[in-house]
Short mmCIF file of C-alpha atoms in Angstrom, two decimals:
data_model
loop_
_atom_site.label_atom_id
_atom_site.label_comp_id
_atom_site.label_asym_id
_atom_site.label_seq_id
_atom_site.Cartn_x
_atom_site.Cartn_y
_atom_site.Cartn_z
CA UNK A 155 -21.81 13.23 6.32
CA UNK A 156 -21.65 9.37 5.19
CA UNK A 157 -23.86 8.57 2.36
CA UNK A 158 -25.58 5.21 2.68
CA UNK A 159 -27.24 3.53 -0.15
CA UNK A 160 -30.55 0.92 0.63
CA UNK A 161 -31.34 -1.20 -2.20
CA UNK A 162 -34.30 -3.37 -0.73
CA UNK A 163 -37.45 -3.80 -2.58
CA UNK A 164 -39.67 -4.46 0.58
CA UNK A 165 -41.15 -0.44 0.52
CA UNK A 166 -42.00 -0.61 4.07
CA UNK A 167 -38.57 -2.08 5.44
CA UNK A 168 -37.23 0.39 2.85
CA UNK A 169 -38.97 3.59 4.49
CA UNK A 170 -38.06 1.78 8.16
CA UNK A 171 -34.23 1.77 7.45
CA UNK A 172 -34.76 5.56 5.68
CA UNK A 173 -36.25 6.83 8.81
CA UNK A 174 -33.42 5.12 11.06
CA UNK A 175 -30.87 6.43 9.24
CA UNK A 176 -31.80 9.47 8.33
CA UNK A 177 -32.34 10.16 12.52
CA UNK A 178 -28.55 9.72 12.90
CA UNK A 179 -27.43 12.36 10.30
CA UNK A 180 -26.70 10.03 7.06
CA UNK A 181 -27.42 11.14 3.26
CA UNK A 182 -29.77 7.86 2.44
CA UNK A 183 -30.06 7.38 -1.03
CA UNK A 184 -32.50 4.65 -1.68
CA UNK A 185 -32.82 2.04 -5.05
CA UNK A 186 -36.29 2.35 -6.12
CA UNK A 187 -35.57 0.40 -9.75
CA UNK A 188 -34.12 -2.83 -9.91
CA UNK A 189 -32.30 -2.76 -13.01
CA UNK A 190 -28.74 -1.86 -13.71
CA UNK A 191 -28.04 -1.28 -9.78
CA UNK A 192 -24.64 -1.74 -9.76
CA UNK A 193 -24.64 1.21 -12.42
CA UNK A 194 -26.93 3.22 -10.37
CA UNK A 195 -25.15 2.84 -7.37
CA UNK A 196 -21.66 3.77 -9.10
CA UNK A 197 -22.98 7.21 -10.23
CA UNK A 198 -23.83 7.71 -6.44
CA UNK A 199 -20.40 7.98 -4.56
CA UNK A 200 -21.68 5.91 -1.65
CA UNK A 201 -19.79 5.83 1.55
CA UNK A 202 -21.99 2.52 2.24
CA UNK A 203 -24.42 -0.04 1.02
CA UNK A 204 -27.00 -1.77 2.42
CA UNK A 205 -27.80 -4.13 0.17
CA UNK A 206 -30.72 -7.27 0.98
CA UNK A 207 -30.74 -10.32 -1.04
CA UNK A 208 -34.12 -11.23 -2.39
CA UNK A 209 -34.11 -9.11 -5.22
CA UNK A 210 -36.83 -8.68 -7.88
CA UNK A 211 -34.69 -9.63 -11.35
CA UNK A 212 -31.39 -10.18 -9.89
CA UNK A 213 -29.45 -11.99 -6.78
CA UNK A 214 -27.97 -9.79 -3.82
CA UNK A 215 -25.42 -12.03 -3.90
CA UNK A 216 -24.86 -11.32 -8.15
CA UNK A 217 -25.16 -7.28 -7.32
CA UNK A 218 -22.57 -7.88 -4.25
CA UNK A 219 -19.96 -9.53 -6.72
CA UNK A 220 -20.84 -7.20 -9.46
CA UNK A 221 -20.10 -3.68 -6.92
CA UNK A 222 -16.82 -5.21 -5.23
CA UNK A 223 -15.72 -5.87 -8.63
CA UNK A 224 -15.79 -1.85 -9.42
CA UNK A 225 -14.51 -1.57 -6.19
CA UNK A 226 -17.55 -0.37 -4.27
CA UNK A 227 -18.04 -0.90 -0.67
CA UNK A 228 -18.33 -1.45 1.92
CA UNK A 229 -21.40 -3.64 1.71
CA UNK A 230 -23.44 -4.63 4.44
CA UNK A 231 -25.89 -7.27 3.63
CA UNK A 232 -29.20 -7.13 5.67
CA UNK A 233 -31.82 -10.39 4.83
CA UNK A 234 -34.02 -12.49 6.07
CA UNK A 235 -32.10 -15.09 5.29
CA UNK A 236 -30.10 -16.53 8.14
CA UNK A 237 -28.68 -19.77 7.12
CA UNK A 238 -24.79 -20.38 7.60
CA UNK A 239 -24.35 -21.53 3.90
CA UNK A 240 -25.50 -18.27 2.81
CA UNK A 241 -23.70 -16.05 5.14
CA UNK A 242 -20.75 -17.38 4.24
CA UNK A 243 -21.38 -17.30 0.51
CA UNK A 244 -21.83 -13.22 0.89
CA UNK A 245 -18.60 -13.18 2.58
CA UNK A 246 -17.07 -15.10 -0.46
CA UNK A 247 -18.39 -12.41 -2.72
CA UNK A 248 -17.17 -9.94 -0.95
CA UNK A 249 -19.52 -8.80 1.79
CA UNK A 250 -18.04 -6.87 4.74
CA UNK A 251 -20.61 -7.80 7.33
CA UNK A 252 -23.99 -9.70 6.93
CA UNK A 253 -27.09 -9.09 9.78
CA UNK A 254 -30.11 -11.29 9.00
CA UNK A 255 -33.69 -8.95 9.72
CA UNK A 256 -35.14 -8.58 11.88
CA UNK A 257 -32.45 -6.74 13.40
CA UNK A 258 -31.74 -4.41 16.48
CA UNK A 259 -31.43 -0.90 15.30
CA UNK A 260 -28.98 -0.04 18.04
CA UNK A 261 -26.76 -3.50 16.28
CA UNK A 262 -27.13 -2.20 13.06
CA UNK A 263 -25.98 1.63 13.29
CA UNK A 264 -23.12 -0.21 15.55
CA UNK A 265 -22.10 -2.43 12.37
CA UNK A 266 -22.48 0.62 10.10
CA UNK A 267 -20.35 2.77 11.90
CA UNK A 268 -17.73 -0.13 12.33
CA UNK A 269 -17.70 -0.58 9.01
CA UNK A 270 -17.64 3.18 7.98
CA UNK A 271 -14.51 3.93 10.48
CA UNK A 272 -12.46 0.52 9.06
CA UNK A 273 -13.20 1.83 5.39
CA UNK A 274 -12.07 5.30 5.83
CA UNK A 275 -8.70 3.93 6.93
CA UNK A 276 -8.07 1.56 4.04
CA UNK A 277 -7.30 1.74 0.53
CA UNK A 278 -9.62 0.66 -2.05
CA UNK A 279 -8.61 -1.84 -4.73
CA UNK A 280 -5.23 -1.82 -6.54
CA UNK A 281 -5.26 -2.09 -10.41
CA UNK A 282 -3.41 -5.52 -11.62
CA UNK A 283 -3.85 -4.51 -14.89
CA UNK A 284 -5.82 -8.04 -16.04
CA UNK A 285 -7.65 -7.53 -12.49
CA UNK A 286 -8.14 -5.77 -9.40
CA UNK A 287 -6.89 -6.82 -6.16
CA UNK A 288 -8.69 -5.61 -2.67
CA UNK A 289 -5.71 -5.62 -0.20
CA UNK A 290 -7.81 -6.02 3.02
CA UNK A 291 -9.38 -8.96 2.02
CA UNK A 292 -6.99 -10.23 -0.35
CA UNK A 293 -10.23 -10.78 -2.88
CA UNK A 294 -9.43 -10.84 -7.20
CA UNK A 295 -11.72 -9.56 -9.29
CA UNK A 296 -11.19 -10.31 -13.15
CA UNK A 297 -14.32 -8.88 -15.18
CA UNK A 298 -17.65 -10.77 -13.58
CA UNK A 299 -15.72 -13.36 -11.57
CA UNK A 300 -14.06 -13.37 -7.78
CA UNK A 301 -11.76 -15.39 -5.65
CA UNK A 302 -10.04 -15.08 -2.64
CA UNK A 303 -6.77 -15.85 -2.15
CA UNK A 304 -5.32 -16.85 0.97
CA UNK A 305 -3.28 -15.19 3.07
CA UNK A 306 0.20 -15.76 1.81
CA UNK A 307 -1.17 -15.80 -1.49
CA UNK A 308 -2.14 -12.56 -1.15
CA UNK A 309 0.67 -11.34 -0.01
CA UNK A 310 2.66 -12.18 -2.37
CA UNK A 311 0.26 -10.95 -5.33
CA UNK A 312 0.18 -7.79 -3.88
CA UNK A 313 3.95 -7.39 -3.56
CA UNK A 314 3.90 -8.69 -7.08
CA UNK A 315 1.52 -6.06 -8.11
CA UNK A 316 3.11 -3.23 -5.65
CA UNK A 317 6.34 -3.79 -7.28
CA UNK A 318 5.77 -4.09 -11.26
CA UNK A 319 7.54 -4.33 -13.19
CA UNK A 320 10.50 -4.85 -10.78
CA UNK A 321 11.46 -8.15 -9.16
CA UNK A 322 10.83 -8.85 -5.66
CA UNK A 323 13.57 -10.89 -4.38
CA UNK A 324 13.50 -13.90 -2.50
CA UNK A 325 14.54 -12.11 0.23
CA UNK A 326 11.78 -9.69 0.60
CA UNK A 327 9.47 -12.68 -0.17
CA UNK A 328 10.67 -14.28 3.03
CA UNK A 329 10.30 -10.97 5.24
CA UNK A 330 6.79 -10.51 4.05
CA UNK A 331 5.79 -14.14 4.35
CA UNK A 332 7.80 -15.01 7.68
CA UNK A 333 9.47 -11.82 8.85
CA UNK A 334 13.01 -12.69 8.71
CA UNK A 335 15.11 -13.04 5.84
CA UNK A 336 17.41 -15.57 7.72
CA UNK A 337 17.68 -19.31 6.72
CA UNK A 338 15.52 -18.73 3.57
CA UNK A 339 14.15 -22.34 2.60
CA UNK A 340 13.89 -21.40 -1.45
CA UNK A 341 11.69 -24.50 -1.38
CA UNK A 342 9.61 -23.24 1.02
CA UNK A 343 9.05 -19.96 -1.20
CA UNK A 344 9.11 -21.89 -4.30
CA UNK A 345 6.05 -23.85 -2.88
CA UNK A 346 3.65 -20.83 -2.17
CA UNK A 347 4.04 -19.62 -5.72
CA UNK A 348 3.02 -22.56 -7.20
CA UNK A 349 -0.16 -22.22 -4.78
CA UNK A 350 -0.50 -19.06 -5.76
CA UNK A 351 -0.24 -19.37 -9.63
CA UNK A 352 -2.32 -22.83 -9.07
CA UNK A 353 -5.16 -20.55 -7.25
CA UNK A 354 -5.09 -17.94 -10.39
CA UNK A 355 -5.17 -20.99 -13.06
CA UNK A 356 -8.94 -20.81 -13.51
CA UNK A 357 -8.89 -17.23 -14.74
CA UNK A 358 -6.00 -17.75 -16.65
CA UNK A 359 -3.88 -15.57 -15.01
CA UNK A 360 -1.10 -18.36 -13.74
CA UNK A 361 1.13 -17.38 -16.19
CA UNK A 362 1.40 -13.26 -15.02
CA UNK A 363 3.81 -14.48 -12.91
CA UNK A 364 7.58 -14.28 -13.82
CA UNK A 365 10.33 -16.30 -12.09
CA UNK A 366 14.08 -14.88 -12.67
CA UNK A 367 16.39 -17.10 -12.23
CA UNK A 368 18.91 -16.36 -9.06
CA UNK A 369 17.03 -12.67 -8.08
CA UNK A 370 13.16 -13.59 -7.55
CA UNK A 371 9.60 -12.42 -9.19
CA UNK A 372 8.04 -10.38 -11.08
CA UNK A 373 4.37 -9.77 -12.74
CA UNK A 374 4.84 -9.37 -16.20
CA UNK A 375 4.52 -5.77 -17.85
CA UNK A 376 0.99 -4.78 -18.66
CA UNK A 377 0.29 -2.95 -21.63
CA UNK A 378 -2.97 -1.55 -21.99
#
């Protein structure tokens, strides 16, 4: 049995969404104080959360950064609010899906199962050492702060992070990033890891990444 967490302060859309899911056979667990969620939620071993936005004392969008950051999820963000800017702004934060209220119950157990079926097939987030590194999305997390890397930036990081401390060669580089390891243009290859160490430059974590000279990459060795 899936256990879903609501953390929305409206009691009676609270009691609504209880009563839905509840009917279907989910453990609901529901936040009724809004202070140190994230914590809260951690100590619940949630399969799910449904988290809205319009928070008394802190931002949805904070708490959704904050629980992808410890590697919590999936999150499905349920609001009111249903401008593009701010969809796309969860998504950035991590969000896995975002339904603005009100919404169909039939569409939302259909988005919560979806989501529950893709998560149970994935792996959560991979420890970088410095940071954590979800490999669906390709999204870093270093302490409070996020980006998302694109997709042959991520690829690359997580080979990096797959294979420390050993070097990845050029060659597997150019099987991962184009699927052939024929013709490698080392310019080519050369030019997505400058990208890539450019994209990690703002939380100073550019210079994790090793070049040997002749044989390929490597992260450095992290020592706890």
């Amino acid at each position: 049995m899936a256990r879903i967490a609501i953390v929305e302060d409206d009691v009676w859309m609270r009691e609504e969404l209880m009563d839905i899911l509840k009917k279907e056979g989910f453990d609901v667990v529901a936040v009724t104080v809004f202070h140190d969620i994230a914590h809260q939620i951690a100590t619940l071993a949630t399969d799910l959360v449904l988290l809205d936005i319009n928070l008394p004392g802190q931002s949805g969008f904070d708490l959704c950064k904050s629980l992808k950051s410890k590697g919590i999820g999936p999150i499905l963000i349920l609001t009111s609010r249903d401008k593009l800017q701010d969809e796309l702004h969860g998504f950035h934060l991590g969000a896995d899906d975002y339904l603005t209220k009100p919404c169909n119950r039939d569409r939302l157990l259909a988005r919560i199962q979806n989501l529950l079926r893709r998560f149970a097939r994935q792996p959560g987030l991979i420890d970088g050492g410095d940071f954590s590194l979800d490999p669906n999305t390709y999204t870093l997390y270093k302490g409070s702060e996020s980006l998302v890397l694109s997709a042959n930036e991520g690829k690359i990081l997580l080979a990096l992070v797959q294979s420390r401390p050993e070097i990845v060669s050029k060659k597997a580089l150019s099987e991962l990033l184009w699927g052939t390891d024929q013709f490698i243009d080392e310019n080519a290859i050369q030019v997505n890891l400058t990208r890539l160490r450019k994209t990690l430059r703002p939380l100073n974590l550019e210079d994790q990444i090793e070049t040997v000279r002749g044989q390929g990459y490597r992260l450095k060795e992290y020592r706890r």
